[in-house]
XYZ file of C-alpha atoms in Angstrom:
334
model
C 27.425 -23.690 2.276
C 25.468 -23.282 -1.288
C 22.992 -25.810 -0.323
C 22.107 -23.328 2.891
C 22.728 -20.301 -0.016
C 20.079 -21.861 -1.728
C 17.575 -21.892 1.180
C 18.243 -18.489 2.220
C 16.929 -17.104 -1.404
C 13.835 -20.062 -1.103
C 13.103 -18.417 1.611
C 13.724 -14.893 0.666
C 11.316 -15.349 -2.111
C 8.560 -17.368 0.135
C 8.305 -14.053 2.454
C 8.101 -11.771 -0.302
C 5.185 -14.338 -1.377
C 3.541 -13.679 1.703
C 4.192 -10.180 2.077
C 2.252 -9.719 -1.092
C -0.411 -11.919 -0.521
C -1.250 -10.399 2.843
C -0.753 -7.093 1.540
C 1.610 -6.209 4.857
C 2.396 -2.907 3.435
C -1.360 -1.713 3.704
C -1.361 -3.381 7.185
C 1.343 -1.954 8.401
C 0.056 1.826 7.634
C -2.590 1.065 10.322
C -0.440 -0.123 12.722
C 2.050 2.963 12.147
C -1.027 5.098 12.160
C -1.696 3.841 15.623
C 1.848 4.473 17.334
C 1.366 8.065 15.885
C -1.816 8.187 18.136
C -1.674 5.875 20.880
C 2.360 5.220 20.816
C 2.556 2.297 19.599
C 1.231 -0.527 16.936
C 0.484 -4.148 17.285
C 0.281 -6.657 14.307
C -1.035 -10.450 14.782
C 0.594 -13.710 13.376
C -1.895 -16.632 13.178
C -2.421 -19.329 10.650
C -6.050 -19.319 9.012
C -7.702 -22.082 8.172
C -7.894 -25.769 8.136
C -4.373 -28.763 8.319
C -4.726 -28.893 4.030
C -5.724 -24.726 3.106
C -3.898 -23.134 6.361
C -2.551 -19.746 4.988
C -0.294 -17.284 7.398
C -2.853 -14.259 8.635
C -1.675 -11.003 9.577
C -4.239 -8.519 11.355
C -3.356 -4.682 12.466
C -4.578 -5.074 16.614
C -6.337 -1.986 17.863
C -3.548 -0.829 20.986
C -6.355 -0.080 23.325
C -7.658 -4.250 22.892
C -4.049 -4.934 23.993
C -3.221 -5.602 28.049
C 0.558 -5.614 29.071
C 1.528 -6.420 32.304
C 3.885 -3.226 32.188
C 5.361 -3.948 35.766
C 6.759 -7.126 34.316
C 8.151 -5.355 31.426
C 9.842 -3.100 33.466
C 11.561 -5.362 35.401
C 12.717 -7.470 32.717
C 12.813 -5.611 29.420
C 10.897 -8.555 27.490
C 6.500 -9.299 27.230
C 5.887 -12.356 29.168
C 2.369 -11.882 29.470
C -0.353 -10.177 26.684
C -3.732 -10.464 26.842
C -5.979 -9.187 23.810
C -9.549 -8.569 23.959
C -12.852 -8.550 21.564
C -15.945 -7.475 21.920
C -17.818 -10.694 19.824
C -21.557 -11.460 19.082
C -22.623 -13.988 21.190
C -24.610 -15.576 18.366
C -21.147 -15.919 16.817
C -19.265 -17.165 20.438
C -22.075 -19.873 20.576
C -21.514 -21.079 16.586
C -18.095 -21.174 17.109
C -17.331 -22.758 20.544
C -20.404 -24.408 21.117
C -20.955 -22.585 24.514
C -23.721 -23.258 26.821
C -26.443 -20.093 26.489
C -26.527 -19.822 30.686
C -22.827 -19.238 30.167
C -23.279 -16.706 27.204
C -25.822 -14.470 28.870
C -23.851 -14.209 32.000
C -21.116 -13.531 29.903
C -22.823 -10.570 27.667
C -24.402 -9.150 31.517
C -20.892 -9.230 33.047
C -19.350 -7.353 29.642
C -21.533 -4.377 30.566
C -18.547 -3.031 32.445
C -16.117 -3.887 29.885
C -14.314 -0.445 30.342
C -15.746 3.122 31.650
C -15.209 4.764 28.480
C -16.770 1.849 25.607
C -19.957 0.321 26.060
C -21.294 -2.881 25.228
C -24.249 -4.031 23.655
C -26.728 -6.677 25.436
C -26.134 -9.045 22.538
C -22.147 -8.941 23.038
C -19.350 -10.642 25.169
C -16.260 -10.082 25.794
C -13.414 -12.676 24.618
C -9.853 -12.917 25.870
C -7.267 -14.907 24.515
C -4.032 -14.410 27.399
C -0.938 -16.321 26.515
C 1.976 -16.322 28.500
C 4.752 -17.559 26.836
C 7.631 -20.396 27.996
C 10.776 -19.811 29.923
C 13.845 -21.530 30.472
C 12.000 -25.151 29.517
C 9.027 -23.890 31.604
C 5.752 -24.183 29.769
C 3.677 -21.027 29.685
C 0.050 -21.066 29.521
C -2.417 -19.579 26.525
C -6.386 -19.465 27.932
C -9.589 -18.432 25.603
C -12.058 -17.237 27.655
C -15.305 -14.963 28.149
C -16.283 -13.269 31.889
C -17.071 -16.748 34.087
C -16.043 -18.943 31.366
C -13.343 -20.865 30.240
C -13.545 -21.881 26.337
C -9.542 -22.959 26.075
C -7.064 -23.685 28.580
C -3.525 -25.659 27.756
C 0.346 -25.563 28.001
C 2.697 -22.920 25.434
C 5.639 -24.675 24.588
C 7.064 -21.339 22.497
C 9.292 -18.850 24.002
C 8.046 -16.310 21.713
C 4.780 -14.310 21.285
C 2.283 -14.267 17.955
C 2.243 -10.014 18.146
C 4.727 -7.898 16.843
C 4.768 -4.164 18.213
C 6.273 -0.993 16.673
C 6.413 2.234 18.711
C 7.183 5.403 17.632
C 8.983 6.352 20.796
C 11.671 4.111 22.137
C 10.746 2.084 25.074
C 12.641 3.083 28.385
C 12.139 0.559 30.660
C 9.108 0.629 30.136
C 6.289 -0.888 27.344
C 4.500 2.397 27.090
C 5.697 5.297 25.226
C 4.344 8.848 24.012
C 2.727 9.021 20.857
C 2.817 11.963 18.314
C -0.569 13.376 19.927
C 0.794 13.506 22.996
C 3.809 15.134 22.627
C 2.170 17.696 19.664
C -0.896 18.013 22.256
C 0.219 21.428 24.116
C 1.204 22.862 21.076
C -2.343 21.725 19.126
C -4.481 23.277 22.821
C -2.164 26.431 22.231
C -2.950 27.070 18.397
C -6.745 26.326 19.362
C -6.523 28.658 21.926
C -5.290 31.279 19.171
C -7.580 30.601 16.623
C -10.860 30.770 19.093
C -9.686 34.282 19.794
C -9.030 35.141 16.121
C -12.107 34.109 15.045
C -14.478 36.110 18.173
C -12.651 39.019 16.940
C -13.151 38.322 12.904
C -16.966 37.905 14.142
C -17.227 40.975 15.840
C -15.215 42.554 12.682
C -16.831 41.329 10.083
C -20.292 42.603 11.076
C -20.533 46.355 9.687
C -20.802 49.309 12.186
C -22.033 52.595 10.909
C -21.411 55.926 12.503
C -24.507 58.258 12.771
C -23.766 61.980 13.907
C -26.518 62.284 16.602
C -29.084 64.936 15.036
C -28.861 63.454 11.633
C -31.906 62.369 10.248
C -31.287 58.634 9.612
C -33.134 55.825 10.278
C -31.589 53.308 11.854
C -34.559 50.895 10.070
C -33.802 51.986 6.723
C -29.858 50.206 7.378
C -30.229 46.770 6.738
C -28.181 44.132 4.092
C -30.291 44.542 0.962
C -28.458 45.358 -1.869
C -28.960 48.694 -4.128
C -30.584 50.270 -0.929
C -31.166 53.452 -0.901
C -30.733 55.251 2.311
C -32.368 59.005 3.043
C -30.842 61.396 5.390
C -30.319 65.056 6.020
C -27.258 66.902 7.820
C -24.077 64.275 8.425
C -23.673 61.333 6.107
C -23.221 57.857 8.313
C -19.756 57.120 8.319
C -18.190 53.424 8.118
C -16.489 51.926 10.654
C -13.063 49.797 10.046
C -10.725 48.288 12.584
C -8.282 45.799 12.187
C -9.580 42.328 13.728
C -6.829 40.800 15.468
C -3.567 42.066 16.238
C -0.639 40.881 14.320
C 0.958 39.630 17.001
C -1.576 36.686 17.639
C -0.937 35.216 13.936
C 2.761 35.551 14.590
C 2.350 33.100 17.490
C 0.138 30.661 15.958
C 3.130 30.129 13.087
C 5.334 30.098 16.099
C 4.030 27.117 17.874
C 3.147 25.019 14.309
C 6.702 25.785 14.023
C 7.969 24.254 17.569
C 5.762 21.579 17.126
C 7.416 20.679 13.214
C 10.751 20.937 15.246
C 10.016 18.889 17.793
C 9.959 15.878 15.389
C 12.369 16.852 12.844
C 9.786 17.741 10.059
C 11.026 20.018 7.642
C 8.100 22.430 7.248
C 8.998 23.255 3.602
C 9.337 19.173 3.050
C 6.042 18.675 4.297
C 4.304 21.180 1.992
C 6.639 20.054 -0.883
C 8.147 23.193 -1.667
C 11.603 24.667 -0.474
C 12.265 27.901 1.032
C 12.059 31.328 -0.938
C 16.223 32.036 -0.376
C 17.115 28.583 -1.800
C 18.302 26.990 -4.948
C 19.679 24.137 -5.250
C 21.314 23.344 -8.838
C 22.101 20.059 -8.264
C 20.501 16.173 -7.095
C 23.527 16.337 -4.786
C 22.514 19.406 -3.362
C 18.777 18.448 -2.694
C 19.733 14.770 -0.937
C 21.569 17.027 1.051
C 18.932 19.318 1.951
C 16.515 16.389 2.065
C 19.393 14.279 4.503
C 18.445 17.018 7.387
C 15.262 15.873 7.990
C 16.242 11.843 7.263
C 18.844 11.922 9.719
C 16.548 13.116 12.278
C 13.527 10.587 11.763
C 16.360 7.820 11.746
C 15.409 6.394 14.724
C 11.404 5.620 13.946
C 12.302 4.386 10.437
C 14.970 1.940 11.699
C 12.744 0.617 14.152
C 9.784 0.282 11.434
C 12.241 -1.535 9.197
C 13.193 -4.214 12.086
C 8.968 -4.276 12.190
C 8.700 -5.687 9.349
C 11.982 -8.243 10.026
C 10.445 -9.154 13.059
C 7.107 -9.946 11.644
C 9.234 -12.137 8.433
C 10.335 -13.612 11.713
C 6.990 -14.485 13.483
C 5.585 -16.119 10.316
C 7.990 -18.582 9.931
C 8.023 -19.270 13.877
C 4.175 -19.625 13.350
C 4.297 -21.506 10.370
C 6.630 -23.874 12.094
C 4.441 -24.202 14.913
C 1.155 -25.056 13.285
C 2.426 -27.795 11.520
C 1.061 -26.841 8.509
C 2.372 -26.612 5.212
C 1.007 -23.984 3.271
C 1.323 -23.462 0.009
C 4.413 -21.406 -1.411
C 3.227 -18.563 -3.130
C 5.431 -16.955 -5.699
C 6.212 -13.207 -6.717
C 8.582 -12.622 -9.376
């Protein structure tokens, strides 16, 4: 109908109000950053502020403060459960919540073992927010809570989650996929490997050897690295010595393996560098969307899903929005 018309291009234009205001696009590099490194990104929906100023907040969520019950996700294709952790002052936990300081010192002792690899300080705690979300009419549960202390506990009515997630992989039946690092990892040890030996054998190169006929009368003391030396002898002049460093063969493989590793993702090396290859010429703008469509048609996959990222999180906000009962104010971008 054009009453429902109208609507759709409201909100059309109330989105790309948003989008603007939260600067998504800047956002979103972070979380696509992320799913290069860890495999995937996670962006938070929440509204900020008070009934009268609430405004929609969107916040890039490092992957590592993210739990998934990946069992569960296996078994039924969909996040049920997420849990996301901080590591907060405890000055600011007891401003904000109004916690008891027994509670908050136990808390800040107990976050000592917050994970083997990341300490944390005496001063910090720990905070978890875990929602499960509804099913089927069933009410879920979200909790708030710091190690042997509950700050928030009530029902989730939603059937939806506040996170959107993009991974660079697709998921398999299961939540966690291999990033860029991992998969470029054995060809990045390899190339390391390579240049360590390149450069022992540049460092024993590169430090000059001379050759003194044994009976000549040179001085071994009078050879050193000051310039316009003059150096006395009698009988055999010292000779030079040259060698080639490394053998040819070692810089042909370290090409070799930057080259399997551009492969493996369809990267056109040339692309990358912004050049084109020495044998090519392309005369017209149909002829370099062509050679440009190679390399599109094999990152197809990653772009699609990071252009349903952003419909998803259009998606969230108004779900959130909805939720909150607020009614924020529309802002426009022409």
């Amino acid at each position: 109908s054009w009453k429902k018309h109208k609507l759709a291009k409201k909100l059309d234009k109330f989105l790309y109000g948003e989008f603007m205001r939260t600067n998504i696009y800047e956002e979103a590099k972070s979380v696509l950053l992320n799913a290069f490194i860890c495999g995937f990104g996670c962006m938070r929906v929440e509204m900020d502020g008070d009934a009268k100023s609430a405004r929609v907040y969107l916040k890039s969520v490092f992957p590592d403060d993210i739990i998934i019950d990946n069992t569960e996700f296996t078994a039924t294709g969909e996040i049920f459960t997420i849990a996301e952790r901080t590591v907060v002052p405890i000055k600011m936990l007891k401003a904000t919540y109004n916690i008891p300081d027994e509670a908050l010192e136990k808390a800040a002792l107990a976050s000592g073992s917050y994970l083997s690899y990341r300490s944390v300080g005496t001063k910090w705690a720990v905070l978890v927010r875990g929602i499960r979300k509804a099913c089927d009419g069933v009410p879920g549960r979200e909790i708030l809570a710091i190690p042997g202390y509950t700050i928030e506990d009530k029902p989730y009515e939603h059937e939806w989650l506040p996170y959107v997630f993009y991974h660079w992989g697709r998921p398999n039946k299961t939540f966690y996929t291999q990033s860029v690092v991992e998969q470029a990892l054995p060809n990045q040890l390899r190339i390391i490997d390579i240049n360590a030996v390149i450069h022992r054998c540049q460092e024993i190169v590169s430090r000059p050897r001379l050759l003194v006929q044994q009976g000549s009368s040179v001085s071994p003391l009078e050879i050193n690295n000051l310039n316009a030396k003059i150096v006395m002898y009698k009988g055999t002049p010292p000779v030079p010595l040259e060698w080639r460093a490394a053998s040819q063969e070692l810089y042909n493989e370290r090409e070799r393996e930057g080259k399997i590793a551009f492969d493996k993702f369809g990267l056109n090396q040339y692309t990358s560098g912004g050049g084109l290859p020495d044998a090519a010429r392309l005369d017209s703008s149909a002829a370099v969307r062509e050679y440009t469509g190679i390399q599109n048609s094999r990152l197809a996959d990653p772009i699609q899903r990071y252009e349903d990222f952003f419909l998803q999180i259009a998606r969230t906000i108004i779900r959130v929005i909805k939720a909150s009962g607020a009614n924020p104010e529309t802002t426009w971008y022409s």
